[in-house]
Amino acid sequence: MIGNRMSHRRWHANWIWSPSNLSHAGKIFGVDTMGTAEEHALLRRTFSLERVPAQAETRVVADSRYVLFVNGDEVSRGPVRGDLSKLHYDALDLAPYLRTGSNTIAIHARFYAVATPWWAPARPSIGLGRRGAAAFELDLGDGEWIGSDGSWRSLLGEAWRPLGRGGVSTVPKEDVDASKLPVGWERPGFDDSDWPSAVEINPLTIGGDARVTSPPSNPYGALRRRPIPQLEGDTRTPAVARAWRVEAAEPAEPPPLAAFADEKRPVLETLDVGAELPVTLEGDGTLLLRVDFGEIVSGLVGMEVTAPAGVEIELAVRETEAPPDSRVLDPTSDSTFRYRTRGHDDVFESYDPMGFRFALLAIRGASGPVTVRRFWVRERLYPVRPGPEFACSDPVLDRIYEVGKRSVAINAHDAYLDCPSREQRGWTGDAVVHQMVHLTTNADWGLARWHAEMSNSPRPDGMLPMAAGSDLEAMSVTIPEWPLHWIRSLWNLWRYTGDRDLIGRLLPGVENVLRWFLPYRGDHGLIRHVDQWVLIDWAALHLSDTSSCLNAQWARALLEFADMSEWLGDQGRAAWARGLHGEIREAFELFWDEARGSYVDHAVDGQAGRPMSQHAGATAIWAELVSEDRIERVLDAILDRTRLVRPTWAEIVGQHYLAMGPGEPNWDVENEIVAAQPFYRYVVHDAVASAGRAEEIPALCRDWKEFLDRGETSWPELWVGGTHCHGWGSTPTRDLVMHTLGIQPAEPGFAVARIAPRLGDLEWAHGAAPTPHGLIRVRVDRSRVEVESPAPVELDLAGHALERLEAGKHATSLG
């Protein structure tokens, strides 16, 4: 446990970096200010200990990222993503890694320079933010400190060549020349005598004091302690699929950044390789080795090879397999690293994580045999504490529950990712499903909390970005309903944790988001002509002018704000929100279609359109905009499978619809209803349950069986198309706990739990769900309900009066 000495104060350390070979354009007050290129810095400090302290409290931080080694062992990686004006450090106890005698601290720090999907640059001061910076302090006790300063040895990582990146779909990329990377530089005993001293960075800023050189420093703010644990996971290894020798490509500098570029090279030989590594490949030309991990994996990619010096090994990865007779992955594959061998000690692991199932190694320029001894993915995922579980009489639903957990797990890093393969962004709205899965299946709720805090990174107008801590944070456009899902995530935390401090701190951000919509209200009181990317879902929805879904989502968020405000004793703000909700409810009649028994997608110039979707009806029920006498009609309409279709605008007109607008419907808008894609099913299912029809949830969750039948091992982004590992498709995992077992909080923080099992067509189900007080266990069949709870319980059984039970074990017959 790290003590109070790790609280806010001046560090016993300076910001440092490696001496640069950049030609600086100029200086401000004697401080170098130019630094626009990606850089790697290798930093070392060796010291001696007569004894190892019982505790060795440590803080470490870097802009942009670091890897910390102690005596050759990797100890931590960080910092967590987020707004760099609120930079986080990692607090560690290094005592288990230290030893008497000589010790070596080593840091591999990386500065991205250009915003990435997982990092956004700080607004630089004079001294910091334009190049990389790292700081480290170690408290050895009795006033003895080891801090980063000019006594450290450093080397600019010239082994790495910067690679360009950009666009919505991008993955980590590295280009490494191992001949320029010293072997064992991070281990004790390495001779760093010819390395230059580290450069101490003066964090000069307007209004500052140039004599104060230690953190905290502008532009990083009051450095905050890491809010989540270090990531962890297993090392995964593949089975070898196939290998080929193809005609050599023409030399190029730089080489093509895609191993699949060899797909049109004539096959000279199909190589006979075994099912397991090591594999030795040889021959002129380009050698291709394709491997399959059996499921999508997410982590750091490594390899160990024996090869002559100067061999180029390029990696391309993909989620799905090309045709069985093809040696390539697919033209949509992307190169993720290129490695040039040094001829000995060729062991490499990527700096950043990747997500994929299939990998292709393209080996070029080999003057002799190349042996791939090991190839692995070291998964680094958010910890999942054991205990929560689910099982039922339907093995298909059991499998759906587990795949949903896995889908969230591979997207749970230092944020909830949309997918580990294509983007790795922490989208503000996507993550509400990930969070709900963690709240119902993981006893560690740290990431569930961190999502709400990290995403609270408002623009000057109070609105939240599409994806905080990323290259999209600075964009002028956002998805306006994504912050409304973020409000839902905070409401979830209110219900599950009952954390007054957390809710109180973040509730002003909620109000700012809600008030952002006010200028968009038309004469009828509904919001319209919102000049942002109104998405709702990837389904082919009509959203122009006045969107029923956007208005209903705003209405739902107003209710959630009112709930939390009342809980905190702010009746005034609660009344304001409920008043606005009442106005929306009255105006929402614009979208009602009496003949078809539900709500249409939009209105133009005050006239209701004709297209109708599950989204409109479900969101209206969810937002409490539907009168009691209509709820059953709406549900019957939007759940009528004979009327549901699944078009997407991307399928109909292509991705350019995002800029050019949707095309013409290819379905019967009068008689068919557009179905929700996997993400928005969480709203549909919540609407069904809130209307008292939770017994239908198991049948609705079986829609995911079509993915299992296609061989998916994690949930795709869409019913057809998109990535194959989107956490936002994991609603059934939450629902089988929340709605089928019926485990939910009745009062914030599970001061009282609500148990309302609804088996539907199942014969039995049992499981356990986390609470702040411990696990709640429920076992239910057609004749009996058993509950074991550490908190008082409201037992809500169909056909029975509500029963209040004390904490403990209880059994009730269902006769």
mmCIF file with all atom_site columns, C-alpha atoms in Angstrom, residues 520-528 546 551 554 583-585 587-588 590-591:
data_model
loop_
_atom_site.group_PDB
_atom_site.id
_atom_site.type_symbol
_atom_site.label_atom_id
_atom_site.label_alt_id
_atom_site.label_comp_id
_atom_site.label_asym_id
_atom_site.label_entity_id
_atom_site.label_seq_id
_atom_site.pdbx_PDB_ins_code
_atom_site.Cartn_x
_atom_site.Cartn_y
_atom_site.Cartn_z
_atom_site.occupancy
_atom_site.B_iso_or_equiv
_atom_site.pdbx_formal_charge
_atom_site.auth_seq_id
_atom_site.auth_comp_id
_atom_site.auth_asym_id
_atom_site.auth_atom_id
_atom_site.pdbx_PDB_model_num
ATOM 1  C CA . TYR A 1 520 ? -31.371 23.801 -30.728 1.00 0.00 ? 520 TYR A CA 1
ATOM 2  C CA . ARG A 1 521 ? -34.986 23.756 -29.508 1.00 0.00 ? 521 ARG A CA 1
ATOM 3  C CA . GLY A 1 522 ? -37.589 24.734 -32.101 1.00 0.00 ? 522 GLY A CA 1
ATOM 4  C CA . ASP A 1 523 ? -40.992 26.324 -31.635 1.00 0.00 ? 523 ASP A CA 1
ATOM 5  C CA . HIS A 1 524 ? -42.485 23.000 -30.560 1.00 0.00 ? 524 HIS A CA 1
ATOM 6  C CA . GLY A 1 525 ? -39.833 22.522 -27.855 1.00 0.00 ? 525 GLY A CA 1
ATOM 7  C CA . LEU A 1 526 ? -38.043 19.626 -29.579 1.00 0.00 ? 526 LEU A CA 1
ATOM 8  C CA . ILE A 1 527 ? -34.390 19.874 -30.575 1.00 0.00 ? 527 ILE A CA 1
ATOM 9  C CA . ARG A 1 528 ? -33.800 20.055 -34.318 1.00 0.00 ? 528 ARG A CA 1
ATOM 10 C CA . THR A 1 546 ? -36.064 16.680 -35.868 1.00 0.00 ? 546 THR A CA 1
ATOM 11 C CA . ASN A 1 551 ? -35.032 13.959 -28.477 1.00 0.00 ? 551 ASN A CA 1
ATOM 12 C CA . TRP A 1 554 ? -32.138 13.850 -24.287 1.00 0.00 ? 554 TRP A CA 1
ATOM 13 C CA . GLU A 1 583 ? -42.343 19.603 -22.316 1.00 0.00 ? 583 GLU A CA 1
ATOM 14 C CA . ILE A 1 584 ? -40.606 17.011 -24.500 1.00 0.00 ? 584 ILE A CA 1
ATOM 15 C CA . ARG A 1 585 ? -43.213 14.404 -23.605 1.00 0.00 ? 585 ARG A CA 1
ATOM 16 C CA . ALA A 1 587 ? -44.221 17.688 -27.977 1.00 0.00 ? 587 ALA A CA 1
ATOM 17 C CA . PHE A 1 588 ? -43.217 14.083 -28.727 1.00 0.00 ? 588 PHE A CA 1
ATOM 18 C CA . LEU A 1 590 ? -45.457 14.816 -33.296 1.00 0.00 ? 590 LEU A CA 1
ATOM 19 C CA . PHE A 1 591 ? -43.859 11.410 -33.975 1.00 0.00 ? 591 PHE A CA 1
#
